[in-house]
Coordinates of C-alpha atoms in Angstrom, one line a residue:
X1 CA 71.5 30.7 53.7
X2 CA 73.0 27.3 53.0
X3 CA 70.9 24.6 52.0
X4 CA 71.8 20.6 52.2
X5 CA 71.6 18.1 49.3
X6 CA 68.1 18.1 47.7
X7 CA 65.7 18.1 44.5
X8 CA 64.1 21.3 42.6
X9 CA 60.9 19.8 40.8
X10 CA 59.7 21.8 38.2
X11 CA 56.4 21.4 35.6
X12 CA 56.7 19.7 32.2
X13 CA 54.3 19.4 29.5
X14 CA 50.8 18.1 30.2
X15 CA 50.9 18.2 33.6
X16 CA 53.5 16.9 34.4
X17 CA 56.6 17.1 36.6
X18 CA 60.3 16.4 37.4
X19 CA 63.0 17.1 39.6
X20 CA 66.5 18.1 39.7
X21 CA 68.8 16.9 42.2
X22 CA 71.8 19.5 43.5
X23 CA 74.4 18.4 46.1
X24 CA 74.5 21.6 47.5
X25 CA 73.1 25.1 47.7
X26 CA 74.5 28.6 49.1
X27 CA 72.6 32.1 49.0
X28 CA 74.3 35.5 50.9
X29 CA 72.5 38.6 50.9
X30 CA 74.6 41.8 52.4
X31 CA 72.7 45.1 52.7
X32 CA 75.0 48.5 54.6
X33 CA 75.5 51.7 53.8
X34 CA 78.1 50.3 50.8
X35 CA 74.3 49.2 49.1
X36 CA 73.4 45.7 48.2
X37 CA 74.8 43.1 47.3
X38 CA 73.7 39.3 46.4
X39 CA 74.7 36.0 45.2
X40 CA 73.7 32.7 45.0
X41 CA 74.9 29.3 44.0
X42 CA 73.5 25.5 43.5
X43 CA 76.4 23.1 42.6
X44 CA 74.2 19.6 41.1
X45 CA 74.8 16.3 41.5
X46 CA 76.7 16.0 38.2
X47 CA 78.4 18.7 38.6
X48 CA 76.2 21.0 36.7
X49 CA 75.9 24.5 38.3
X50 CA 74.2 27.7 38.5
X51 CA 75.6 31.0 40.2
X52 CA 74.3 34.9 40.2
X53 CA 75.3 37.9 41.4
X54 CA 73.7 41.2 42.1
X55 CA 74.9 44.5 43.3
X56 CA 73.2 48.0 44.1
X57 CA 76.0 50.2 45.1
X58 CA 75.1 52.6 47.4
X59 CA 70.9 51.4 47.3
X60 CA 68.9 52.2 49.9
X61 CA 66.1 50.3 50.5
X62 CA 63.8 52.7 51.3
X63 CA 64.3 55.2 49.3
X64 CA 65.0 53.4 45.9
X65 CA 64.9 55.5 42.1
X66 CA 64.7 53.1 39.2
X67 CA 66.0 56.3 36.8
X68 CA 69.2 56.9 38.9
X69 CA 70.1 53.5 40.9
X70 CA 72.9 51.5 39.3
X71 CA 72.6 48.0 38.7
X72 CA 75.4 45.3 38.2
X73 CA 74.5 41.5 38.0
X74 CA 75.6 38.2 36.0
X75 CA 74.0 34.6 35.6
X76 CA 76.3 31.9 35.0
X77 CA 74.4 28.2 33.9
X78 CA 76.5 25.6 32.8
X79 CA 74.2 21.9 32.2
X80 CA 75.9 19.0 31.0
X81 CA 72.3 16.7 31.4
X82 CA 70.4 18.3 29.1
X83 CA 66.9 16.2 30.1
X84 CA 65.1 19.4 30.7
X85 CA 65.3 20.3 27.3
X86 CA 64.9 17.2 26.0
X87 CA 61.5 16.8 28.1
X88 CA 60.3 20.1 26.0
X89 CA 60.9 19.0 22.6
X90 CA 58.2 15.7 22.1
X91 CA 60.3 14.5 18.8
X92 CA 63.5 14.7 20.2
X93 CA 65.5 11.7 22.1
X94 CA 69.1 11.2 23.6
X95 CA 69.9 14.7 23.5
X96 CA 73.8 14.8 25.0
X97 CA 75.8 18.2 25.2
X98 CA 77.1 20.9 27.3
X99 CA 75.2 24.1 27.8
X100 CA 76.9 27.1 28.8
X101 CA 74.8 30.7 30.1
X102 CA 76.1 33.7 30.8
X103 CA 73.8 37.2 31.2
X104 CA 75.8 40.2 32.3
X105 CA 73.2 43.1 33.4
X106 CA 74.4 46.9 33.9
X107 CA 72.7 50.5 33.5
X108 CA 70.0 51.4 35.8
X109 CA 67.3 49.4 37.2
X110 CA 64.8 51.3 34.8
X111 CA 66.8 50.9 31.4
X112 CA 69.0 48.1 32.2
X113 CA 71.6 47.3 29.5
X114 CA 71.5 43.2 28.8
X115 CA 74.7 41.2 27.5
X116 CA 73.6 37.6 26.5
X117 CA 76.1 34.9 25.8
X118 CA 75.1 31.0 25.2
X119 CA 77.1 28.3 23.9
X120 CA 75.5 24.4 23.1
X121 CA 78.3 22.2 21.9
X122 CA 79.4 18.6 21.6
X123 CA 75.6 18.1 21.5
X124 CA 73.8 14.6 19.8
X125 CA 70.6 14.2 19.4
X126 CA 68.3 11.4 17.7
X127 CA 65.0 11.6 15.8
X128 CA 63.6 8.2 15.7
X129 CA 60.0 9.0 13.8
X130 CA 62.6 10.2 10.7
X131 CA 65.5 7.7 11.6
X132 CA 68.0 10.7 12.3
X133 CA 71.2 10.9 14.0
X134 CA 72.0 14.4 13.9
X135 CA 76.0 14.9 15.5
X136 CA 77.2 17.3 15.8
X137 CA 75.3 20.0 16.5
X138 CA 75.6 23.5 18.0
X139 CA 74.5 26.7 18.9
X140 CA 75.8 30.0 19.8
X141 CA 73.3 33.4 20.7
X142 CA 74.4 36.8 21.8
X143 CA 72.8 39.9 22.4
X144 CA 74.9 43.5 22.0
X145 CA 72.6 45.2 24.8
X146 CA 68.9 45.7 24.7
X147 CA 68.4 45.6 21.2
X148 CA 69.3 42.7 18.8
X149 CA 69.8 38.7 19.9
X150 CA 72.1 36.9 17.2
X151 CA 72.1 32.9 16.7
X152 CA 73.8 30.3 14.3
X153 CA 73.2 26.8 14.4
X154 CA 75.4 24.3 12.9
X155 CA 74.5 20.6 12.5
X156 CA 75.7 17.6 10.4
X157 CA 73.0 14.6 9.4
X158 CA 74.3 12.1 7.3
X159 CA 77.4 13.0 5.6
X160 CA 75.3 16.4 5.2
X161 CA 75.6 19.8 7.3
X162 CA 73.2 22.5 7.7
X163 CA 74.3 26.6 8.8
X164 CA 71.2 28.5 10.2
X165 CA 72.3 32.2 11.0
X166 CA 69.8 34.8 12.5
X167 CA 68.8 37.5 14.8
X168 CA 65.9 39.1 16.8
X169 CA 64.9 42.7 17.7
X170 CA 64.2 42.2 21.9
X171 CA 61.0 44.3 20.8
X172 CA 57.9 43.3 22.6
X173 CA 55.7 45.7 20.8
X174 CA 57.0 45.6 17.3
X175 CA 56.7 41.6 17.3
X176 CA 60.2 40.1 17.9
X177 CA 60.8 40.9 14.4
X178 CA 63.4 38.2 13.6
X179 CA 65.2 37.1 10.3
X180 CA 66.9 33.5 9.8
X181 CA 68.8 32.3 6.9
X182 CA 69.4 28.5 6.5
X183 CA 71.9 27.2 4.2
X184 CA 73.8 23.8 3.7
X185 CA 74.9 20.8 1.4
X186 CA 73.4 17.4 1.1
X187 CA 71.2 17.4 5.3
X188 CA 69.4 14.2 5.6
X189 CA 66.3 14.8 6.5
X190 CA 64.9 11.5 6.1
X191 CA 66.5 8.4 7.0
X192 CA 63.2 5.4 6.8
X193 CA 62.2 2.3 4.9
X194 CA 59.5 5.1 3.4
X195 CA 62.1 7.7 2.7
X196 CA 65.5 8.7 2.1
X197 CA 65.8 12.2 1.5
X198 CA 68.9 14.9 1.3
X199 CA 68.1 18.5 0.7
X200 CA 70.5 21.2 0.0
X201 CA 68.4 24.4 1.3
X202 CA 68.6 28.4 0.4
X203 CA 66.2 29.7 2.1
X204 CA 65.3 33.1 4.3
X205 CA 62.8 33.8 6.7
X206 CA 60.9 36.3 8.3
X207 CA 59.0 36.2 11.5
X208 CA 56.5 38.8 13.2
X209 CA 54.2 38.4 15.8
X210 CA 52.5 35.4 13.8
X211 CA 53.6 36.1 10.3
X212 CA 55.7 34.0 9.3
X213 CA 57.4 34.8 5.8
X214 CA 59.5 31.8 3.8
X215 CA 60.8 32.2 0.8
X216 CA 64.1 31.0 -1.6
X217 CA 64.9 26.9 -2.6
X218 CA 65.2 23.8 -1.8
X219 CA 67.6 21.8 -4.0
X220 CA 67.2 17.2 -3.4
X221 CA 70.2 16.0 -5.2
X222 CA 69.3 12.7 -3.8
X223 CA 66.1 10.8 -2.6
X224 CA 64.6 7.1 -2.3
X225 CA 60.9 7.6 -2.1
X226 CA 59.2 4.0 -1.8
X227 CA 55.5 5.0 0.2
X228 CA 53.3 2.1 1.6
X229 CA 50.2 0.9 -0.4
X230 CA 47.3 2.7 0.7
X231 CA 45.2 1.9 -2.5
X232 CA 43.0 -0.2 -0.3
X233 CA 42.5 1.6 3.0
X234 CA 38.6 3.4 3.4
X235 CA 38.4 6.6 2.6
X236 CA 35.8 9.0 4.9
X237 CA 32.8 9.9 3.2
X238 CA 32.1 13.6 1.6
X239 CA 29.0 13.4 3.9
X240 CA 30.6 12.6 7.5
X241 CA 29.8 15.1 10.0
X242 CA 31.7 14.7 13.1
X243 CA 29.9 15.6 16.6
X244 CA 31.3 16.7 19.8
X245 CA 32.1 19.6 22.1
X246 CA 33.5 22.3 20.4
X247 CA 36.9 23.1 20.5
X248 CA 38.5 26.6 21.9
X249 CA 39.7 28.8 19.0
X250 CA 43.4 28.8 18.7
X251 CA 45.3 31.3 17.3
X252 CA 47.2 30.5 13.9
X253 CA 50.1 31.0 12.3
X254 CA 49.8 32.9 9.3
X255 CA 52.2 31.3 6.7
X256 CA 53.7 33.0 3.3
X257 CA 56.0 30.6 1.1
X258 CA 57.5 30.9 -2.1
X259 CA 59.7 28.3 -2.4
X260 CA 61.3 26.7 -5.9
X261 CA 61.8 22.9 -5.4
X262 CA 64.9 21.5 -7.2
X263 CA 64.7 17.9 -7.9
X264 CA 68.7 16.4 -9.1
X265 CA 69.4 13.1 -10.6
X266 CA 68.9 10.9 -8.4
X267 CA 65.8 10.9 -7.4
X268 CA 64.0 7.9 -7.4
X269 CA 60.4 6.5 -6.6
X270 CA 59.6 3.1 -5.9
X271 CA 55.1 2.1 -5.2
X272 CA 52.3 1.5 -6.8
X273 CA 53.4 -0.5 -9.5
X274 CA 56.1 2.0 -10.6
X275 CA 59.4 2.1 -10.5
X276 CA 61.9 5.1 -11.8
X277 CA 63.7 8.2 -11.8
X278 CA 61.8 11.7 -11.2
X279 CA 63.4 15.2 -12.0
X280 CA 61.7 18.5 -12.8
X281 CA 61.0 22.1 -10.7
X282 CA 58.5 23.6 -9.0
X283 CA 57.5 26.3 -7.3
X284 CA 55.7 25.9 -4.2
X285 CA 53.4 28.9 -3.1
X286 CA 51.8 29.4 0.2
X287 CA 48.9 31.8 1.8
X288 CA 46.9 31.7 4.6
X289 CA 43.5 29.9 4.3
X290 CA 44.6 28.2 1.3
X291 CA 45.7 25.1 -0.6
X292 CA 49.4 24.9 -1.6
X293 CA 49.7 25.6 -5.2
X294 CA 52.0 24.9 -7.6
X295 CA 54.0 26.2 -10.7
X296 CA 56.1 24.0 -12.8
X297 CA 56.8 20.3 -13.6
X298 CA 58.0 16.5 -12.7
X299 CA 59.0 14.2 -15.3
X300 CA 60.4 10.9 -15.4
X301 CA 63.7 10.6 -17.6
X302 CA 63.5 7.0 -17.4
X303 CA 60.6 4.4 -15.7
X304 CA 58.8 1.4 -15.7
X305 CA 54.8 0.3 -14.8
X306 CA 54.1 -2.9 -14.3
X307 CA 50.1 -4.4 -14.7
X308 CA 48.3 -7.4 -14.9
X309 CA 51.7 -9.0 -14.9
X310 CA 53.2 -7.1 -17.7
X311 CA 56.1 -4.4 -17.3
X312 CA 55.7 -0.8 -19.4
X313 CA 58.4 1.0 -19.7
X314 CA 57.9 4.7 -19.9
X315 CA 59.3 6.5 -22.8
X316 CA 57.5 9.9 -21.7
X317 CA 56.5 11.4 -18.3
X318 CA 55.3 14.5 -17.2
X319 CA 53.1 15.7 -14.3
X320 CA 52.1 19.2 -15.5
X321 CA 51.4 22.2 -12.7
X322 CA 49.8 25.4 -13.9
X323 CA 49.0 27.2 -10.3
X324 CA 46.4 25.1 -9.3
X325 CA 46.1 22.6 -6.2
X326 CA 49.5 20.3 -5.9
X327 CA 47.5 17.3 -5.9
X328 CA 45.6 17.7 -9.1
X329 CA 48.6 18.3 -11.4
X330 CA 47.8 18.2 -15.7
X331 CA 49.6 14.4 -16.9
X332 CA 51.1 14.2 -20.3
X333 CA 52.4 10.5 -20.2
X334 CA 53.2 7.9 -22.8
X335 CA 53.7 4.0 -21.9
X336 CA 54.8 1.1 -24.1
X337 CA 55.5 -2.7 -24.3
X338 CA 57.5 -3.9 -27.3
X339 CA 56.8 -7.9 -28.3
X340 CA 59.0 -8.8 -31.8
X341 CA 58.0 -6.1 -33.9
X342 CA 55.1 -4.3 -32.3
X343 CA 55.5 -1.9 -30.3
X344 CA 51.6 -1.2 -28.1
X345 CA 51.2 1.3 -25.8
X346 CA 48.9 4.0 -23.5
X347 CA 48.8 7.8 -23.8
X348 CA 47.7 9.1 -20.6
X349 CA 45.9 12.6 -20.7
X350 CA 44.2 14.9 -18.6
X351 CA 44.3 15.7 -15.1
X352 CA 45.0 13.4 -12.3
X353 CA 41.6 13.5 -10.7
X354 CA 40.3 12.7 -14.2
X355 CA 42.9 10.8 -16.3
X356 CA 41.9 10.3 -20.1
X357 CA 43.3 7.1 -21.5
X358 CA 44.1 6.0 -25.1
X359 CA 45.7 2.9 -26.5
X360 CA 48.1 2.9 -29.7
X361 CA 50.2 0.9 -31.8
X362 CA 52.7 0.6 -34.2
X363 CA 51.9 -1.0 -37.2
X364 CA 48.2 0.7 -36.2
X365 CA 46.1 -2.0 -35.4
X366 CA 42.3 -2.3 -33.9
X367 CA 42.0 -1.5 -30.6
X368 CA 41.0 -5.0 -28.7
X369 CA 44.7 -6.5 -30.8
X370 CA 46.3 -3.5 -29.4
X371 CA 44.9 -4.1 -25.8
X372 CA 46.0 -7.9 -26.4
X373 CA 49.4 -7.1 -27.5
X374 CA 49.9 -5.0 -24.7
X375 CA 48.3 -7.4 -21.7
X376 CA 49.1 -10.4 -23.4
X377 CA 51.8 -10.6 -26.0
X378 CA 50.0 -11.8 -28.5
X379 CA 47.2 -11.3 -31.5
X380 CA 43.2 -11.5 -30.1
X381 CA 42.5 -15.0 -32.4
X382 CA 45.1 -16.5 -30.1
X383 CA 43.4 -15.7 -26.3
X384 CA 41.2 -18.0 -24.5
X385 CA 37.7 -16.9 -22.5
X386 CA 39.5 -16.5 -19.3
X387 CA 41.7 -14.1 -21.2
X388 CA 39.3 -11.7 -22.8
X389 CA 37.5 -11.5 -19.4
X390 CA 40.6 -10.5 -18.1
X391 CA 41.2 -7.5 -21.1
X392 CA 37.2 -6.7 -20.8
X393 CA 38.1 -6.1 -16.8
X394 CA 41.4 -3.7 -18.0
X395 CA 39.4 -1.8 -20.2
X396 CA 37.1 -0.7 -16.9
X397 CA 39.8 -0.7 -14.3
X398 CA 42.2 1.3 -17.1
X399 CA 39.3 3.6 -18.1
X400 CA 40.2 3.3 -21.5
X401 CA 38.4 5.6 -23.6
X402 CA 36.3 3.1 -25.9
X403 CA 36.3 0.3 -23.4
X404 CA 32.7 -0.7 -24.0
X405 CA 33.4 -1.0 -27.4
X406 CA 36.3 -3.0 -26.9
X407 CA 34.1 -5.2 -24.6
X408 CA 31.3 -5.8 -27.4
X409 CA 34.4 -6.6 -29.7
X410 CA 35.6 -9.5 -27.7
X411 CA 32.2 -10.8 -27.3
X412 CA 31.8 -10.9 -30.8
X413 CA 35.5 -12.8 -30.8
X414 CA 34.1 -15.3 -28.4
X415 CA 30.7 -16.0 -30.2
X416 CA 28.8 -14.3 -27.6
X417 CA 25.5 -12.1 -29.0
X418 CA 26.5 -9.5 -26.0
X419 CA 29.7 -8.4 -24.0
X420 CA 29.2 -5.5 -22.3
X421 CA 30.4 -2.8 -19.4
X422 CA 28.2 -2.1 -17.4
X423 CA 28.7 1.1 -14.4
X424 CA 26.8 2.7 -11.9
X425 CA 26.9 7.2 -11.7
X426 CA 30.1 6.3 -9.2
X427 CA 31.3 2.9 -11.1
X428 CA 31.3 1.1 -7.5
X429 CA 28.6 -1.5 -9.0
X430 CA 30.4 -1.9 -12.2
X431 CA 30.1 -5.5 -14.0
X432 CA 30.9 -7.4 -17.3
X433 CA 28.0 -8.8 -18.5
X434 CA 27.9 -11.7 -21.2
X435 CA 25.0 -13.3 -22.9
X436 CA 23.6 -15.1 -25.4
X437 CA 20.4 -16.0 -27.1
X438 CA 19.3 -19.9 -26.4
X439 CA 16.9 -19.7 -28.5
X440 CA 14.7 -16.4 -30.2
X441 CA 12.7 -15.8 -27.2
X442 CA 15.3 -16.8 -24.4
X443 CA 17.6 -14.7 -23.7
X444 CA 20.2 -15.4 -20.8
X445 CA 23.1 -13.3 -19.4
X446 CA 25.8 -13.2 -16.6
X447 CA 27.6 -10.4 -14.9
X448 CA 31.0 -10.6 -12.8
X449 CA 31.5 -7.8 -10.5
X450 CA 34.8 -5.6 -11.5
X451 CA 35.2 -3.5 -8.7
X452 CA 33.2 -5.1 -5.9
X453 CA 32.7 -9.1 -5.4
X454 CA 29.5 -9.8 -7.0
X455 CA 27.9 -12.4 -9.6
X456 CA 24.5 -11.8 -11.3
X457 CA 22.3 -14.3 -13.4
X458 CA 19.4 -13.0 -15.4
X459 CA 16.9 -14.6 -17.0
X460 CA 14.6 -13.0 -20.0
X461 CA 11.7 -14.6 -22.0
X462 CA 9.6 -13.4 -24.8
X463 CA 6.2 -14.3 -24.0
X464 CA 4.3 -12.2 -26.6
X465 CA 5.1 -9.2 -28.9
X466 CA 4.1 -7.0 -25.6
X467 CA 4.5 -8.9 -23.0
X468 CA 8.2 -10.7 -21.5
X469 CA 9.3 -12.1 -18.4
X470 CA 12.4 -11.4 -16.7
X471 CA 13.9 -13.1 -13.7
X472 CA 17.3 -12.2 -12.1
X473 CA 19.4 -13.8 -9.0
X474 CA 22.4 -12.4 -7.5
X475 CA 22.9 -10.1 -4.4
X476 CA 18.9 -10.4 -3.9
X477 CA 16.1 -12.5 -6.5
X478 CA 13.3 -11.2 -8.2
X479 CA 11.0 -11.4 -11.1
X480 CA 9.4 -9.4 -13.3
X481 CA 6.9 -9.1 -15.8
X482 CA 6.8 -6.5 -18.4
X483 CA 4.5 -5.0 -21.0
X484 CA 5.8 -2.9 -23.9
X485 CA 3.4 -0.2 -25.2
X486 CA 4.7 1.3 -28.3
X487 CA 3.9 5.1 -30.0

């Protein structure tokens, strides 16, 4: 059979399909009393080609035993347009090589004895959602029979390499049972305005059916970590419930890790107001069904935190994990601004979720000088209004422990009768409210919204010894009048 120049189209993902031109095709198929014999051969228009052979010495048709009938055959690939694979791999782009394919069968058509050999090398490929060029790159699998497939992997990213060796038990029933060990020096994993990342990685792995095992460490000796600023963006509610057709149950992986995370020296961190070097271990634990824990610390040898205009520099960092959740981790940090011969600062405490703040000094001082030498630079006496609206607003947005009592303090700085916090159960409706007494029965106030944009006036007269009227205007008016019974 000889067949002219043409296209094999074949299925991709999601429906859908490509082709592959050849220039030329050729099949032969010779069955006498010397048995059978077969080969075949497609020569493609870039000179990529496939050939097979098959023999059955001394086969009869007819009259065929699998136990006893000897089998000899071989499949030779070689593929120097690799867009086949590169169709099957979603991430992957401009992947450039030569693939080679050789399977040598012999035994007997009911135990056949299988001799793999493949070969990718000179191969490129690009990862544009990390920014990775990874060249070069290549891969080498053999089998020794019916038993065990070996692989290794080399690769180079960056100025980086990375060895994965391994090999699989051709086991159906056991679970392909296979073990992989990855090593390597300084693989960039990372290469975005978002991240930088190089990882030196000592790790093993064990596969079964779905079981997937992962243990050993992951070394960064370097890594520019600058995240965008999400502060702002909605979060979903705690309530949502989502509604739609249900979805068919997939079968998942079941994943086991126990990894210890290295961090070197030059790992820095660049968002959210900070700026500075991390360092520390952890170790990373895995099981099914469950959060990622963690064991360990990160501190900060050396940082800075700049707020409301003024820079901190960190003289203490750590972020504290005891085997809970890894995004809950204990804090034990301590923040200070030196001006002349004070030296102000913050003490941060408690968890993450649920951070505990404290203000110090040195010389010890009152709490509203401290918070004015650390936003401002200066002694209270010396701030304006405008100023101490601005420290009332830190004390809220800070969560310094005290803050209403700070707030009353500058009130009493600024010759108002009342400065105040005021906070709803989830502090979205929180205000500063200021007021003052016009005269003994007239009381009148303002609040500024500190979280969300709001102003409030209110309005309160003493009518009697029982009875007062109150009147307020801001997101909605009303009034009130009130009668006091005491007992």
């Amino acid at each position: 059979i000889e067949l002219p120049a043409g296209t094999l189209s074949y299925p991709l993902l999601e429906g859908e399909r490509d082709q592959w031109a050849y220039r030329s095709g050729k099949a032969a198929i010779t069955l006498d009393e010397q048995g059978l014999k077969a080969s075949t051969a497609f020569v493609m228009g870039n000179n990529d080609h496939i050939r097979g052979q098959l023999t059955l010495p001394g086969a009869k048709l007819l009259a065929l035993v699998a136990e006893t009938q000897r089998l000899q055959a071989s499949v030779e690939l070689t593929l120097h347009d690799l867009g086949l694979i590169e169709a099957l791999l979603p991430e992957v782009y401009d992947l450039r090589g030569e693939l080679g394919f050789n399977l040598d069968i012999d035994g007997t058509l009911a135990r056949p004895r299988l001799n793999l050999r493949s070969q990718l090398s000179n191969a490129a490929l690009r990862i544009p959602r990390l920014g990775l060029h990874i060249a070069p790159l290549s891969l080498e699998a053999a089998s020794d029979g019916v038993e065990t497939l070996r692989f290794q992997l080399d690769a180079r990213s960056g100025k980086g390499k990375l060895n994965l060796q391994g090999q699989t038990a051709l086991d159906r029933d056991a679970g392909w049972p296979t073990e992989i060990s990855i090593g390597g020096e300084a693989f960039e994993v990372s290469r975005i305005p978002e991240a930088r990342v190089l990882v030196t990685p000592d790790l093993q792995l064990r596969l079964k059916n779905r079981t997937l095992d992962i243990s050993g460490k992951v070394h960064i000796p370097y890594a520019e970590l600058q995240p965008k600023d999400i502060t702002t963006a909605a979060r979903v509610s705690n309530d949502t419930v989502i509604l739609g057709a249900e979805q068919a149950a997939i079968e998942k992986w079941l994943i086991n890790t126990r990894i210890r995370l290295n961090l070197g020296e030059r790992v820095n961190f660049y968002g959210f107001g900070f700026e500075g070097r991390l360092g520390g271990s952890l170790l990373l634990q895995d099981e099914p069904g469950q959060l990622t824990r963690g064991t360990g610390e990160i501190n900060i040898p050396e940082g800075r935190y700049r707020a409301y205009g003024q820079r901190l520099d960190v003289e203490h960092g750590r972020l504290l994990y005891t085997g809970g959740p890894l995004g809950n981790p204990g804090l034990d940090i301590r923040a200070v601004r030196h001006v002349n011969n004070v030296t102000t600062g913050l003490k941060v405490r408690g968890s993450l979720d649920q951070p505990q703040l404290e203000l110090f000094s040195i010389p010890a001082m009152g709490q509203t000088d401290a918070l004015a030498y650390l936003l401002l630079g200066r002694p209270l006496e010396t701030t304006s209004g405008e100023e101490g609206e601005m420290m009332a607003k830190a004390t809220l947005a800070l969560g310094l422990s005290g803050g209403d009592h700070i707030a009353r303090m500058l009130g009493s700085r600024f010759g108002l009768d009342e400065m105040r916090i005021e906070s709803s159960g989830t502090g979205e409706q929180a205000s500063l409210v200021m007021g003052r007494y016009l005269s003994p029965k007239l009381y009148i106030s303002y609040g500024v919204g500190l979280v969300e944009a709001f102003n409030t006036l209110s309005v309160r007269y003493q009518i009697s010894d029982k009875w007062q009227l109150k009147a307020e205007s801001g997101e909605a008016q009303g009034a009130d009048i009130l009668y006091t019974i005491e007992r």
